[in-house]
Short mmCIF file of C-alpha atoms and ligand atoms in Angstrom, two decimals:
data_model
loop_
_atom_site.label_atom_id
_atom_site.label_comp_id
_atom_site.label_asym_id
_atom_site.label_seq_id
_atom_site.Cartn_x
_atom_site.Cartn_y
_atom_site.Cartn_z
CA MET A 1082 12.67 2.44 220.27
CA THR A 1083 16.10 2.95 219.19
CA ALA A 1084 17.75 6.41 219.89
CA GLN A 1085 17.81 7.08 216.11
CA ALA A 1086 13.95 6.32 216.15
CA HIS A 1087 13.71 8.63 218.97
CA ILE A 1088 15.45 11.50 217.21
CA LEU A 1089 12.99 11.00 214.03
CA GLN A 1090 9.95 10.80 216.21
CA SER A 1091 10.66 13.93 218.09
CA THR A 1092 11.63 15.89 214.66
CA ILE A 1093 8.19 14.71 213.31
CA GLU A 1094 6.35 15.91 216.45
CA THR A 1095 7.84 19.20 216.11
CA LEU A 1096 7.07 19.51 212.30
CA THR A 1097 3.47 18.38 212.56
CA ALA A 1098 2.39 20.73 215.61
CA PRO A 1099 -1.05 21.92 214.86
CA GLY A 1100 -1.50 25.10 212.75
CA LYS A 1101 2.43 25.03 211.60
CA GLY A 1102 4.01 24.79 208.23
CA ILE A 1103 7.29 24.68 206.52
CA LEU A 1104 9.03 27.52 204.59
CA ALA A 1105 10.88 26.24 201.70
CA ALA A 1106 13.65 28.54 201.11
CA ASP A 1107 15.99 26.35 199.48
CA GLU A 1108 15.95 27.73 195.80
CA SER A 1109 19.33 27.03 194.10
CA LEU A 1110 21.61 29.69 193.03
CA LYS A 1111 19.94 29.44 189.60
CA THR A 1112 16.50 29.75 190.99
CA ILE A 1113 17.21 32.62 193.57
CA GLN A 1114 18.89 34.61 190.61
CA LYS A 1115 15.52 34.23 188.94
CA ARG A 1116 13.46 35.28 191.76
CA PHE A 1117 15.89 38.35 192.52
CA ALA A 1118 16.00 39.50 188.81
CA PRO A 1119 12.82 41.43 188.70
CA TYR A 1120 13.88 43.67 191.38
CA SER A 1121 17.30 44.17 189.96
CA ILE A 1122 18.92 42.33 193.12
CA GLU A 1123 22.37 41.60 192.41
CA CYS A 1124 22.79 37.92 193.23
CA THR A 1125 25.72 37.94 195.31
CA ASP A 1126 26.14 35.67 198.21
CA THR A 1127 25.73 38.42 200.77
CA ALA A 1128 22.37 39.31 199.13
CA ARG A 1129 21.16 35.76 199.65
CA ARG A 1130 22.27 36.01 202.93
CA ASP A 1131 20.69 39.27 203.78
CA TYR A 1132 17.35 38.00 201.95
CA ARG A 1133 17.39 34.68 204.33
CA GLN A 1134 18.34 36.58 207.41
CA MET A 1135 15.29 38.90 206.61
CA LEU A 1136 13.12 36.01 206.38
CA PHE A 1137 14.42 34.01 209.39
CA THR A 1138 14.55 36.95 211.79
CA ALA A 1139 10.85 37.97 211.24
CA PRO A 1140 9.58 38.43 214.62
CA ASP A 1141 7.26 35.63 215.69
CA LEU A 1142 7.95 33.50 212.60
CA GLY A 1143 8.14 30.33 214.83
CA LYS A 1144 4.24 30.99 215.88
CA TYR A 1145 3.55 29.55 212.25
CA ILE A 1146 6.51 27.88 210.84
CA ALA A 1147 7.95 24.73 212.63
CA GLY A 1148 10.55 24.16 209.89
CA VAL A 1149 12.62 25.87 207.18
CA ILE A 1150 14.24 24.10 204.19
CA LEU A 1151 17.59 25.52 203.45
CA TYR A 1152 19.83 25.53 200.52
CA GLU A 1153 23.34 24.07 201.27
CA GLU A 1154 25.12 27.41 201.10
CA THR A 1155 22.69 29.05 203.78
CA LEU A 1156 23.16 26.19 206.20
CA PHE A 1157 26.73 27.43 206.52
CA GLN A 1158 25.97 31.09 206.28
CA LYS A 1159 26.30 33.60 209.35
CA THR A 1160 24.58 36.92 210.11
CA GLU A 1161 26.55 40.35 210.28
CA LYS A 1162 26.85 39.66 214.01
CA GLY A 1163 28.60 36.15 213.40
CA GLU A 1164 25.59 33.75 214.21
CA SER A 1165 24.75 30.71 211.78
CA LEU A 1166 21.53 31.11 210.11
CA PRO A 1167 20.35 27.73 211.48
CA LYS A 1168 21.09 29.06 215.02
CA VAL A 1169 18.87 31.91 214.30
CA LEU A 1170 16.01 29.58 213.29
CA GLU A 1171 16.59 27.39 216.32
CA GLN A 1172 16.15 30.63 218.65
CA GLN A 1173 12.71 30.95 217.01
CA GLY A 1174 11.70 27.64 217.90
CA ILE A 1175 12.19 26.52 214.31
CA LEU A 1176 13.89 23.11 212.95
CA PRO A 1177 16.55 23.78 210.10
CA GLY A 1178 16.20 21.34 207.17
CA ILE A 1179 18.21 20.95 204.04
CA LYS A 1180 17.65 20.21 200.23
CA VAL A 1181 20.02 17.44 199.51
CA ASP A 1182 19.17 16.48 195.90
CA LEU A 1183 21.55 18.06 193.40
CA GLY A 1184 18.84 18.88 190.83
CA LEU A 1185 17.77 17.54 187.66
CA ILE A 1186 19.36 15.64 184.81
CA ASN A 1187 17.85 14.21 181.34
CA LEU A 1188 16.40 10.77 181.72
CA VAL A 1189 17.97 9.91 178.37
CA PRO A 1190 16.56 8.71 176.10
CA PHE A 1191 13.29 9.93 177.37
CA GLU A 1192 12.75 13.70 177.29
CA GLU A 1193 12.00 13.68 180.99
CA LYS A 1194 14.08 14.35 183.99
CA VAL A 1195 15.34 12.27 186.71
CA THR A 1196 16.96 13.84 190.20
CA GLU A 1197 20.46 13.03 191.19
CA GLY A 1198 22.58 13.17 194.33
CA LEU A 1199 22.63 9.61 195.78
CA ASP A 1200 26.35 9.34 195.52
CA GLY A 1201 28.00 10.39 198.84
CA LEU A 1202 24.75 11.16 200.43
CA GLU A 1203 25.12 9.66 203.69
CA ALA A 1204 28.49 11.66 204.09
CA ARG A 1205 26.88 14.80 203.28
CA LEU A 1206 23.90 14.30 205.77
CA LEU A 1207 26.31 13.72 208.45
CA LYS A 1208 27.93 17.06 207.83
CA TYR A 1209 24.73 18.72 207.55
CA LYS A 1210 23.66 17.17 210.97
CA VAL A 1211 26.33 18.58 212.49
CA GLU A 1212 25.46 22.22 211.50
CA GLY A 1213 21.85 21.44 212.90
CA ALA A 1214 19.82 19.95 210.19
CA ARG A 1215 17.03 17.96 211.48
CA PHE A 1216 15.34 17.11 208.13
CA ALA A 1217 15.96 16.83 204.31
CA LYS A 1218 14.15 17.34 201.10
CA TRP A 1219 14.71 15.71 197.77
CA ARG A 1220 12.59 16.80 194.82
CA ALA A 1221 11.40 14.49 191.62
CA VAL A 1222 9.95 16.30 188.94
CA PHE A 1223 7.19 15.04 186.39
CA ASN A 1224 5.64 16.62 183.28
CA ILE A 1225 2.08 15.70 181.96
CA GLY A 1226 1.92 15.36 178.24
CA ASP A 1227 2.13 12.99 175.42
CA TYR A 1228 3.15 9.69 176.84
CA LYS A 1229 4.31 11.56 179.96
CA PRO A 1230 5.15 10.89 182.73
CA SER A 1231 6.47 7.62 181.17
CA TRP A 1232 6.61 4.28 183.38
CA ALA A 1233 10.47 4.63 183.32
CA ALA A 1234 10.21 8.25 184.71
CA MET A 1235 8.08 7.08 187.53
CA GLU A 1236 9.90 3.89 188.33
CA ALA A 1237 13.47 5.56 188.45
CA ASN A 1238 12.25 8.79 190.45
CA ALA A 1239 10.24 6.68 193.01
CA LEU A 1240 13.26 4.43 193.46
CA LEU A 1241 15.77 7.47 194.16
CA LEU A 1242 13.22 9.20 196.59
CA ALA A 1243 12.79 5.65 198.48
CA ARG A 1244 16.70 5.23 198.46
CA TYR A 1245 17.25 8.85 199.64
CA ALA A 1246 14.44 8.48 202.12
CA ALA A 1247 16.01 5.24 203.59
CA ILE A 1248 19.59 6.82 203.92
CA CYS A 1249 18.20 9.86 205.72
CA GLN A 1250 16.41 7.79 208.37
CA SER A 1251 19.58 5.58 208.82
CA VAL A 1252 21.35 8.80 210.18
CA GLY A 1253 18.50 10.31 212.07
CA ILE A 1254 17.10 12.63 209.48
CA VAL A 1255 13.41 13.00 208.63
CA PRO A 1256 13.11 12.87 204.82
CA ILE A 1257 10.73 15.05 203.12
CA VAL A 1258 9.61 13.04 199.98
CA GLU A 1259 8.71 15.26 197.23
CA PRO A 1260 7.18 14.15 193.96
CA GLU A 1261 6.12 17.46 192.02
CA ILE A 1262 3.88 17.33 189.02
CA LEU A 1263 4.41 20.48 187.01
CA MET A 1264 1.49 22.81 186.24
CA GLU A 1265 2.89 23.24 182.68
CA GLY A 1266 0.37 22.11 179.99
CA SER A 1267 -3.14 21.95 178.99
CA HIS A 1268 -4.50 18.95 180.92
CA ASP A 1269 -7.68 19.06 182.96
CA LEU A 1270 -8.39 18.27 186.62
CA GLN A 1271 -9.27 14.51 185.88
CA THR A 1272 -5.71 14.06 184.14
CA SER A 1273 -4.25 15.61 186.86
CA THR A 1274 -5.70 13.48 189.47
CA MET A 1275 -5.17 10.26 187.54
CA ILE A 1276 -1.37 10.98 186.96
CA THR A 1277 -0.88 11.84 190.62
CA GLU A 1278 -2.48 8.79 191.86
CA LYS A 1279 -0.22 6.89 189.54
CA ILE A 1280 2.83 8.67 190.86
CA LEU A 1281 2.02 8.41 194.29
CA ASN A 1282 1.22 4.37 193.78
CA PHE A 1283 4.83 4.32 192.37
CA VAL A 1284 6.25 6.34 195.14
CA PHE A 1285 4.66 4.41 197.98
CA ARG A 1286 5.52 0.83 196.19
CA GLN A 1287 9.12 1.97 196.51
CA LEU A 1288 9.14 3.17 200.12
CA LYS A 1289 7.84 -0.07 200.87
CA ILE A 1290 10.47 -2.07 198.97
CA GLN A 1291 13.20 0.01 200.58
CA SER A 1292 11.54 -0.47 204.14
CA VAL A 1293 11.28 3.28 204.74
CA CYS A 1294 9.46 4.01 208.04
CA LEU A 1295 6.36 5.73 207.12
CA GLU A 1296 5.68 7.19 210.41
CA HIS A 1297 8.98 9.08 210.22
CA MET A 1298 8.71 10.74 206.71
CA ILE A 1299 6.57 13.79 205.56
CA LEU A 1300 5.09 13.74 201.89
CA LYS A 1301 5.21 17.00 199.90
CA PRO A 1302 3.03 16.50 196.88
CA SER A 1303 1.56 18.96 194.35
CA MET A 1304 -2.12 19.48 194.52
CA ALA A 1305 -4.31 17.86 191.96
CA ILE A 1306 -4.83 20.93 189.75
CA PRO A 1307 -5.41 21.60 186.08
CA GLY A 1308 -2.67 22.52 183.99
CA GLU A 1309 -2.00 26.25 183.60
CA THR A 1310 -3.58 26.48 180.12
CA GLY A 1311 -6.16 23.71 180.68
CA PRO A 1312 -9.88 24.09 181.79
CA SER A 1313 -10.16 25.96 185.06
CA ALA A 1314 -11.41 24.00 188.24
CA SER A 1315 -12.93 25.80 191.23
CA VAL A 1316 -11.19 25.59 194.74
CA ALA A 1317 -13.81 23.29 196.09
CA GLU A 1318 -12.91 20.81 193.01
CA VAL A 1319 -9.20 20.78 193.46
CA ALA A 1320 -9.63 20.18 197.16
CA LYS A 1321 -12.18 17.35 196.58
CA ALA A 1322 -9.73 15.77 193.82
CA THR A 1323 -6.63 16.22 195.86
CA LEU A 1324 -8.22 14.48 198.76
CA GLN A 1325 -9.62 11.73 196.89
CA VAL A 1326 -6.30 10.70 195.42
CA LEU A 1327 -4.47 11.23 198.65
CA SER A 1328 -6.86 8.71 200.49
CA TYR A 1329 -6.36 6.35 197.73
CA THR A 1330 -2.57 6.54 197.86
CA VAL A 1331 -1.18 7.78 201.08
CA PRO A 1332 -1.02 5.21 203.84
CA THR A 1333 -2.39 6.55 207.22
CA ALA A 1334 0.72 5.85 208.98
CA VAL A 1335 2.43 8.65 207.15
CA PRO A 1336 1.91 11.77 209.80
CA GLY A 1337 1.80 14.69 207.33
CA ILE A 1338 1.49 15.76 203.66
CA TYR A 1339 2.72 19.22 203.24
CA PHE A 1340 1.99 20.68 199.93
CA LEU A 1341 4.15 22.64 197.50
CA SER A 1342 2.84 25.64 195.85
CA GLY A 1343 3.92 25.05 192.45
CA GLY A 1344 3.50 28.34 190.96
CA GLN A 1345 -0.20 29.00 192.43
CA SER A 1346 -0.82 32.57 193.54
CA GLU A 1347 -0.30 33.07 197.36
CA SER A 1348 -4.09 33.37 197.98
CA LEU A 1349 -5.10 30.45 195.74
CA ALA A 1350 -2.41 28.20 197.61
CA THR A 1351 -3.93 29.18 200.93
CA ALA A 1352 -7.53 29.06 199.80
CA HIS A 1353 -6.71 25.35 198.35
CA LEU A 1354 -5.30 24.22 201.82
CA ASN A 1355 -7.98 25.69 203.77
CA GLU A 1356 -10.71 23.95 201.55
CA MET A 1357 -8.90 20.62 202.18
CA ASN A 1358 -9.02 21.15 205.98
CA LYS A 1359 -12.68 22.19 205.74
CA GLN A 1360 -13.68 18.99 203.51
CA MET A 1361 -11.68 16.69 205.69
CA PRO A 1362 -11.46 17.89 209.19
CA HIS A 1363 -10.28 14.72 210.74
CA ALA A 1364 -7.93 13.64 207.87
CA PRO A 1365 -5.58 10.69 209.03
CA TRP A 1366 -2.64 13.02 208.22
CA VAL A 1367 -1.82 16.48 209.06
CA LEU A 1368 -2.54 18.76 206.19
CA SER A 1369 -0.19 21.56 205.83
CA PHE A 1370 1.93 23.51 203.72
CA SER A 1371 5.78 23.50 202.70
CA TYR A 1372 5.51 26.65 200.14
CA GLY A 1373 8.39 28.43 198.60
CA ARG A 1374 6.89 30.92 196.03
CA ALA A 1375 3.44 31.11 197.93
CA LEU A 1376 4.92 32.29 201.25
CA GLN A 1377 7.95 34.28 199.73
CA HIS A 1378 6.69 36.23 196.79
CA SER A 1379 5.09 39.33 198.55
CA SER A 1380 7.81 39.57 201.09
CA LEU A 1381 10.48 39.60 198.50
CA GLU A 1382 8.75 42.01 196.63
CA THR A 1383 8.56 44.37 199.74
CA TRP A 1384 11.84 44.02 200.51
CA ALA A 1385 13.38 44.52 197.09
CA GLY A 1386 16.92 44.21 198.48
CA VAL A 1387 16.27 47.29 200.39
CA GLU A 1388 17.26 47.45 204.03
CA ALA A 1389 14.92 50.05 205.21
CA ASN A 1390 12.10 47.95 203.67
CA ILE A 1391 13.02 45.02 206.18
CA PRO A 1392 10.33 45.44 208.76
CA ALA A 1393 7.34 45.73 206.04
CA ALA A 1394 8.77 42.76 204.35
CA GLN A 1395 8.86 40.67 207.64
CA ALA A 1396 5.34 42.00 208.25
CA VAL A 1397 4.18 40.70 204.85
CA LEU A 1398 5.93 37.24 205.46
CA LEU A 1399 4.27 36.99 208.92
CA LYS A 1400 0.74 37.72 207.65
CA ARG A 1401 1.09 35.18 204.89
CA THR A 1402 2.21 32.43 207.39
CA ARG A 1403 -0.50 33.25 209.77
CA LEU A 1404 -3.15 33.03 207.00
CA ASN A 1405 -1.79 29.74 205.93
CA SER A 1406 -1.80 28.55 209.68
CA GLU A 1407 -5.47 29.35 209.82
CA ALA A 1408 -5.93 27.44 206.64
CA CYS A 1409 -4.28 24.24 208.53
CA LEU A 1410 -7.34 24.70 210.72
CA GLY A 1411 -9.79 25.23 207.97
CA ARG A 1412 -10.35 28.76 209.31
CA TYR A 1413 -8.83 31.13 206.77
CA LYS A 1414 -11.04 33.89 205.77
CA ALA A 1415 -10.15 35.23 202.28
CA GLU A 1416 -11.50 38.83 203.34
CA GLU A 1417 -8.22 39.22 205.25
CA GLU A 1418 -6.25 39.30 202.32
P1 13P B 264 6.93 26.34 195.61
O1 13P B 264 6.06 26.17 196.83
O2 13P B 264 7.30 27.61 195.26
O3 13P B 264 6.48 25.18 194.47
O4 13P B 264 8.31 25.69 196.27
C1 13P B 264 8.40 24.62 197.08
C2 13P B 264 9.35 23.77 196.75
O5 13P B 264 10.06 23.22 197.69
C3 13P B 264 9.79 23.14 195.28
O6 13P B 264 10.53 22.27 195.49
#
């Protein structure tokens, strides 16, 4: 094994520790402003730092969280005591990761989106590595609708995900490959399952063409789930459909599948993950969580920008991470909510 492959392997082993997941705290400036707005928190760089410092210093967070995805700004921020936020995570035994895509642009002439950020990526990754980043994330976004996703959207986004993943691995950073299908729309579970399968096939085809080492990446998919105004499906049905599509499309060489929550409620995201681990206790991949909203929502609400609320908000975060940790082992009990 080359030195680079050793680093990648050790990152993968830390991230896929049993019963642990990833906290996605990489909201862009626009998104975090939207999250703060309901609590009238002014979105200053200090407020963003204080919020993320509150999350990362939650006592015992490292028991349930193996990695945190940061937004670029956070990677370079320091606590009031002058300690860098990635260092704070490392002290909890948590690996810092970094969102490296630069967001979505229109995929003209289609009414769809494509992710940008490949230009200069290698140089940025090397800079992030110096600050402690051990893994990265790139998010591609798809809508389900009339003629959507188009062949063009699937092919373009899959190629970009694969190029990003190859560049990350070449500098010793584990890529999280995130093809997200949005919940917007009135489609049913079957449609979501079919589209998820199609997209994952495009993604793994490109990963192969670009010679990405599957052992050294993590997949972050959305679950196969009905559209938000579509016919509802039970927890058992969602778990079954998601496992079926993953078993059709994701090679067993991939060590971990870490779901995004995509707007599901906190308890539903946990219940779905738990049910998957119950239905497939010996899955060939680690099935875990890489939630943003479904880990942070109640904690942010409890904090609401008020210093005195920090211990309570941290306790809420710790409970959420513990329940998801139990879901990774198929042992979550809804009564504990
Ligand atoms: P959600 O869990 O809120 O969907 O966020 C995860 C994420 O990283 C989206 O890119």
